[in-house]
mmCIF file of C-alpha atoms and ligand atoms in Angstrom:
data_model
loop_
_atom_site.group_PDB
_atom_site.id
_atom_site.type_symbol
_atom_site.label_atom_id
_atom_site.label_comp_id
_atom_site.label_asym_id
_atom_site.label_seq_id
_atom_site.Cartn_x
_atom_site.Cartn_y
_atom_site.Cartn_z
ATOM 1 C CA UNK A 44 84.324 77.246 97.447
ATOM 2 C CA UNK A 45 87.465 79.360 97.596
ATOM 3 C CA UNK A 46 89.825 79.021 94.679
ATOM 4 C CA UNK A 47 93.560 79.107 95.248
ATOM 5 C CA UNK A 48 96.247 79.461 92.599
ATOM 6 C CA UNK A 49 99.437 77.708 93.681
ATOM 7 C CA UNK A 50 102.621 78.699 91.843
ATOM 8 C CA UNK A 51 105.572 76.565 92.941
ATOM 9 C CA UNK A 52 108.203 74.958 90.725
ATOM 10 C CA UNK A 53 109.186 72.193 93.134
ATOM 11 C CA UNK A 54 106.785 69.321 92.433
ATOM 12 C CA UNK A 55 106.992 67.848 95.940
ATOM 13 C CA UNK A 56 106.154 71.156 97.643
ATOM 14 C CA UNK A 57 103.394 71.988 95.142
ATOM 15 C CA UNK A 58 101.747 68.580 95.573
ATOM 16 C CA UNK A 59 102.052 68.839 99.346
ATOM 17 C CA UNK A 60 100.402 72.257 99.324
ATOM 18 C CA UNK A 61 97.607 71.229 96.964
ATOM 19 C CA UNK A 62 96.785 68.042 98.892
ATOM 20 C CA UNK A 63 96.583 69.982 102.121
ATOM 21 C CA UNK A 64 94.487 72.755 100.611
ATOM 22 C CA UNK A 65 92.043 70.190 99.264
ATOM 23 C CA UNK A 66 91.898 68.565 102.668
ATOM 24 C CA UNK A 67 91.084 71.976 104.156
ATOM 25 C CA UNK A 68 88.225 72.444 101.691
ATOM 26 C CA UNK A 69 89.791 74.687 99.066
ATOM 27 C CA UNK A 70 89.811 74.206 95.322
ATOM 28 C CA UNK A 71 93.302 74.727 93.997
ATOM 29 C CA UNK A 72 95.063 74.942 90.677
ATOM 30 C CA UNK A 73 98.788 74.227 90.606
ATOM 31 C CA UNK A 74 101.301 75.681 88.149
ATOM 32 C CA UNK A 75 105.077 75.386 88.054
ATOM 33 C CA UNK A 76 106.127 78.717 86.561
ATOM 34 C CA UNK A 77 105.282 82.394 86.853
ATOM 35 C CA UNK A 78 104.293 82.619 83.212
ATOM 36 C CA UNK A 79 101.802 79.778 83.699
ATOM 37 C CA UNK A 80 100.444 81.457 86.826
ATOM 38 C CA UNK A 81 99.682 84.695 84.975
ATOM 39 C CA UNK A 82 98.162 82.725 82.064
ATOM 40 C CA UNK A 83 96.008 80.595 84.397
ATOM 41 C CA UNK A 84 94.766 83.711 86.158
ATOM 42 C CA UNK A 85 93.829 85.467 82.912
ATOM 43 C CA UNK A 86 92.274 82.346 81.355
ATOM 44 C CA UNK A 87 90.042 81.919 84.407
ATOM 45 C CA UNK A 88 88.979 85.562 84.084
ATOM 46 C CA UNK A 89 90.514 86.313 87.464
ATOM 47 C CA UNK A 90 88.405 83.653 89.116
ATOM 48 C CA UNK A 91 90.756 83.052 92.062
ATOM 49 C CA UNK A 92 90.443 84.266 95.639
ATOM 50 C CA UNK A 93 94.056 83.820 96.704
ATOM 51 C CA UNK A 94 97.379 83.217 94.917
ATOM 52 C CA UNK A 95 100.309 81.501 96.654
ATOM 53 C CA UNK A 96 103.501 82.539 94.890
ATOM 54 C CA UNK A 97 106.893 80.979 95.355
ATOM 55 C CA UNK A 98 109.655 83.596 94.970
ATOM 56 C CA UNK A 99 112.369 81.577 93.218
ATOM 57 C CA UNK A 100 110.971 80.333 89.924
ATOM 58 C CA UNK A 101 112.638 79.273 86.663
ATOM 59 C CA UNK A 102 111.385 82.179 84.471
ATOM 60 C CA UNK A 103 109.961 85.386 85.884
ATOM 61 C CA UNK A 104 110.213 85.351 89.679
ATOM 62 C CA UNK A 105 107.411 85.432 92.214
ATOM 63 C CA UNK A 106 107.777 89.180 92.750
ATOM 64 C CA UNK A 107 107.166 89.828 89.070
ATOM 65 C CA UNK A 108 104.192 87.437 89.064
ATOM 66 C CA UNK A 109 102.803 89.359 92.037
ATOM 67 C CA UNK A 110 103.207 92.667 90.217
ATOM 68 C CA UNK A 111 101.506 91.358 87.084
ATOM 69 C CA UNK A 112 98.600 89.758 88.964
ATOM 70 C CA UNK A 113 98.134 92.975 90.928
ATOM 71 C CA UNK A 114 97.864 94.912 87.679
ATOM 72 C CA UNK A 115 94.868 92.772 86.788
ATOM 73 C CA UNK A 116 93.258 92.557 90.200
ATOM 74 C CA UNK A 117 93.246 94.576 93.396
ATOM 75 C CA UNK A 118 90.839 92.082 94.917
ATOM 76 C CA UNK A 119 93.008 88.974 94.717
ATOM 77 C CA UNK A 120 94.695 87.952 97.973
ATOM 78 C CA UNK A 121 98.429 87.303 97.431
ATOM 79 C CA UNK A 122 100.702 85.332 99.762
ATOM 80 C CA UNK A 123 104.402 84.960 98.924
ATOM 81 C CA UNK A 124 106.147 81.699 99.803
ATOM 82 C CA UNK A 125 109.639 82.773 100.824
ATOM 83 C CA UNK A 126 112.677 80.712 101.641
ATOM 84 C CA UNK A 127 115.284 83.244 102.669
ATOM 85 C CA UNK A 128 115.538 86.275 104.890
ATOM 86 C CA UNK A 129 116.634 88.357 101.895
ATOM 87 C CA UNK A 130 113.385 87.486 100.177
ATOM 88 C CA UNK A 131 111.359 88.556 103.210
ATOM 89 C CA UNK A 132 113.188 91.877 103.230
ATOM 90 C CA UNK A 133 112.313 92.241 99.579
ATOM 91 C CA UNK A 134 108.648 91.469 100.192
ATOM 92 C CA UNK A 135 108.686 94.150 102.865
ATOM 93 C CA UNK A 136 110.785 96.646 100.959
ATOM 94 C CA UNK A 137 109.396 96.407 97.469
ATOM 95 C CA UNK A 138 105.896 97.644 97.090
ATOM 96 C CA UNK A 139 104.905 94.679 95.011
ATOM 97 C CA UNK A 140 101.415 94.435 96.384
ATOM 98 C CA UNK A 141 101.612 91.167 98.327
ATOM 99 C CA UNK A 142 99.287 90.858 101.322
ATOM 100 C CA UNK A 143 101.327 88.433 103.358
ATOM 101 C CA UNK A 144 104.182 85.945 103.231
ATOM 102 C CA UNK A 145 104.832 82.495 104.653
ATOM 103 C CA UNK A 146 108.333 81.273 105.373
ATOM 104 C CA UNK A 147 109.465 77.870 104.120
ATOM 105 C CA UNK A 148 109.341 75.278 105.484
ATOM 106 C CA UNK A 149 105.784 75.777 106.704
ATOM 107 C CA UNK A 150 103.249 73.396 108.201
ATOM 108 C CA UNK A 151 99.916 72.769 106.457
ATOM 109 C CA UNK A 152 98.064 74.276 109.414
ATOM 110 C CA UNK A 153 100.161 77.445 109.308
ATOM 111 C CA UNK A 154 99.483 77.872 105.609
ATOM 112 C CA UNK A 155 95.732 77.307 105.847
ATOM 113 C CA UNK A 156 95.549 79.616 108.889
ATOM 114 C CA UNK A 157 97.157 82.384 106.829
ATOM 115 C CA UNK A 158 94.838 81.764 103.883
ATOM 116 C CA UNK A 159 91.770 81.735 106.149
ATOM 117 C CA UNK A 160 92.877 84.969 107.819
ATOM 118 C CA UNK A 161 93.485 86.605 104.442
ATOM 119 C CA UNK A 162 90.096 85.485 103.122
ATOM 120 C CA UNK A 163 88.430 86.945 106.197
ATOM 121 C CA UNK A 164 90.264 90.236 105.742
ATOM 122 C CA UNK A 165 89.374 90.617 102.141
ATOM 123 C CA UNK A 166 85.786 89.656 102.859
ATOM 124 C CA UNK A 167 85.616 86.595 100.647
ATOM 125 C CA UNK A 168 83.854 84.638 103.361
ATOM 126 C CA UNK A 169 80.091 84.384 103.673
ATOM 127 C CA UNK A 170 78.170 87.643 103.625
ATOM 128 C CA UNK A 171 80.894 90.079 104.597
ATOM 129 C CA UNK A 172 78.985 91.166 107.714
ATOM 130 C CA UNK A 173 78.594 94.876 106.893
ATOM 131 C CA UNK A 174 75.602 96.725 108.222
ATOM 132 C CA UNK A 175 73.018 96.787 105.453
ATOM 133 C CA UNK A 176 72.194 100.482 105.697
ATOM 134 C CA UNK A 177 75.776 101.746 105.725
ATOM 135 C CA UNK A 178 76.736 102.710 102.184
ATOM 136 C CA UNK A 179 79.796 104.868 102.555
ATOM 137 C CA UNK A 180 82.191 106.503 104.964
ATOM 138 C CA UNK A 181 83.548 110.020 104.459
ATOM 139 C CA UNK A 182 86.569 111.698 106.037
ATOM 140 C CA UNK A 183 87.949 114.943 104.604
ATOM 141 C CA UNK A 184 88.408 114.518 100.856
ATOM 142 C CA UNK A 185 88.170 110.729 101.174
ATOM 143 C CA UNK A 186 85.165 108.512 100.705
ATOM 144 C CA UNK A 187 84.979 104.750 101.130
ATOM 145 C CA UNK A 188 82.201 103.054 99.202
ATOM 146 C CA UNK A 189 81.460 100.135 101.515
ATOM 147 C CA UNK A 190 79.295 98.320 98.962
ATOM 148 C CA UNK A 191 81.696 98.335 96.026
ATOM 149 C CA UNK A 192 84.710 98.487 98.393
ATOM 150 C CA UNK A 193 86.336 101.356 96.544
ATOM 151 C CA UNK A 194 88.262 104.391 97.805
ATOM 152 C CA UNK A 195 87.780 107.874 96.367
ATOM 153 C CA UNK A 196 89.734 111.093 96.936
ATOM 154 C CA UNK A 197 87.869 114.177 95.733
ATOM 155 C CA UNK A 198 85.650 111.776 93.766
ATOM 156 C CA UNK A 199 88.582 110.280 91.853
ATOM 157 C CA UNK A 200 88.993 106.565 92.413
ATOM 158 C CA UNK A 201 92.204 105.332 94.063
ATOM 159 C CA UNK A 202 93.133 101.721 93.379
ATOM 160 C CA UNK A 203 93.629 99.893 96.687
ATOM 161 C CA UNK A 204 93.954 96.264 97.669
ATOM 162 C CA UNK A 205 91.279 94.871 99.974
ATOM 163 C CA UNK A 206 93.752 94.885 102.856
ATOM 164 C CA UNK A 207 94.553 98.557 102.210
ATOM 165 C CA UNK A 208 90.827 99.221 102.052
ATOM 166 C CA UNK A 209 90.357 97.685 105.501
ATOM 167 C CA UNK A 210 93.196 99.741 106.950
ATOM 168 C CA UNK A 211 91.681 102.918 105.485
ATOM 169 C CA UNK A 212 88.318 101.965 106.965
ATOM 170 C CA UNK A 213 89.922 101.492 110.377
ATOM 171 C CA UNK A 214 91.617 104.909 110.202
ATOM 172 C CA UNK A 215 88.583 106.736 108.880
ATOM 173 C CA UNK A 216 86.405 105.288 111.640
ATOM 174 C CA UNK A 217 88.986 106.413 114.214
ATOM 175 C CA UNK A 218 90.021 109.852 112.928
ATOM 176 C CA UNK A 219 92.216 111.756 115.378
ATOM 177 C CA UNK A 220 93.015 108.689 117.472
ATOM 178 C CA UNK A 221 96.544 107.294 117.678
ATOM 179 C CA UNK A 222 96.285 103.626 116.743
ATOM 180 C CA UNK A 223 98.923 101.245 118.039
ATOM 181 C CA UNK A 224 100.672 99.127 115.413
ATOM 182 C CA UNK A 225 99.858 95.968 117.369
ATOM 183 C CA UNK A 226 96.183 96.970 117.404
ATOM 184 C CA UNK A 227 96.175 97.553 113.648
ATOM 185 C CA UNK A 228 97.909 94.202 113.153
ATOM 186 C CA UNK A 229 95.378 92.403 115.353
ATOM 187 C CA UNK A 230 92.346 94.103 113.823
ATOM 188 C CA UNK A 231 93.311 93.643 110.209
ATOM 189 C CA UNK A 232 95.417 90.486 110.208
ATOM 190 C CA UNK A 233 93.608 88.707 113.035
ATOM 191 C CA UNK A 234 94.390 87.618 116.593
ATOM 192 C CA UNK A 235 96.289 84.565 115.509
ATOM 193 C CA UNK A 236 98.602 86.272 113.046
ATOM 194 C CA UNK A 237 102.144 85.088 113.699
ATOM 195 C CA UNK A 238 104.000 87.446 111.355
ATOM 196 C CA UNK A 239 105.841 90.658 112.090
ATOM 197 C CA UNK A 240 104.387 94.105 112.815
ATOM 198 C CA UNK A 241 106.461 95.353 109.872
ATOM 199 C CA UNK A 242 103.664 94.199 107.565
ATOM 200 C CA UNK A 243 101.639 97.108 108.985
ATOM 201 C CA UNK A 244 104.374 99.607 108.052
ATOM 202 C CA UNK A 245 104.658 98.137 104.561
ATOM 203 C CA UNK A 246 100.953 98.628 103.969
ATOM 204 C CA UNK A 247 100.998 102.139 105.451
ATOM 205 C CA UNK A 248 103.854 103.116 103.108
ATOM 206 C CA UNK A 249 101.906 101.782 100.181
ATOM 207 C CA UNK A 250 98.725 103.594 101.209
ATOM 208 C CA UNK A 251 100.662 106.860 101.607
ATOM 209 C CA UNK A 252 101.999 106.549 98.078
ATOM 210 C CA UNK A 253 98.437 106.276 96.873
ATOM 211 C CA UNK A 254 96.642 108.882 98.961
ATOM 212 C CA UNK A 255 99.218 111.518 99.921
ATOM 213 C CA UNK A 256 100.471 114.311 97.653
ATOM 214 C CA UNK A 257 103.853 114.019 99.380
ATOM 215 C CA UNK A 258 104.192 110.473 100.785
ATOM 216 C CA UNK A 259 107.377 111.395 102.682
ATOM 217 C CA UNK A 260 105.598 114.302 104.346
ATOM 218 C CA UNK A 261 102.136 112.874 104.958
ATOM 219 C CA UNK A 262 99.244 115.199 105.599
ATOM 220 C CA UNK A 263 96.639 112.609 106.530
ATOM 221 C CA UNK A 264 98.391 109.448 107.705
ATOM 222 C CA UNK A 265 100.751 110.526 110.487
ATOM 223 C CA UNK A 266 103.391 108.394 112.203
ATOM 224 C CA UNK A 267 103.369 108.388 115.992
ATOM 225 C CA UNK A 268 106.958 107.397 116.695
ATOM 226 C CA UNK A 269 107.380 104.258 118.784
ATOM 227 C CA UNK A 270 103.633 103.768 118.854
ATOM 228 C CA UNK A 271 101.735 103.625 115.623
ATOM 229 C CA UNK A 272 99.737 105.822 113.277
ATOM 230 C CA UNK A 273 97.058 108.487 113.361
ATOM 231 C CA UNK A 274 94.531 109.618 110.755
ATOM 232 C CA UNK A 275 94.371 113.415 110.742
ATOM 233 C CA UNK A 276 91.724 115.516 109.004
ATOM 234 C CA UNK A 277 91.898 119.263 109.610
HETATM 235 CA CA1 CA B 168 111.256 77.610 93.874
#
């Protein structure tokens, strides 16, 4: 059973979310502050698949919770619950490590659809579906270990989230091909994703900061203006 950490200070919203998650077959733990969320995560030894984080909280805000959880786990799926446009801009602009966001007010079906899609992306669901014999994927100085789901550059490990890992896998399997943003969005976030294509750019920026020597002048992950991105290995 998938375990969801729900951090929301408004009791009515938290209860509503938890009831609907239980109805959808998830196990969830609700907390009402960021400090409690971090504590619950650590006490459980990171035993959560997804965290839903409200942005406006009484103590540390949802962005800070996201940062702290990300320090402990690259594997955890993180969805921000945002109320205002400014917060969405911040989710997009700050490289806080969130995988997705849902805008309040949201319907139970929208929320569970996003969680399901995220779980599929990060391979929490049954089996993972990778070919048994395929161990790793190499492209230039990069190697993806498909079993441990880790990225290496010149044999040094690079910490990536599972979503970033999937994007890297897509690029490395399609080296030299210009990939449309909408295609990347569909492949990684799923057909039914209702969010903005900007989430692709946010993740690309983050990946560049991790893999490029000069993120503003990328050697490997090129922008194709008005189209998308291309993975280039000389
Ligand atoms: Ca709040």
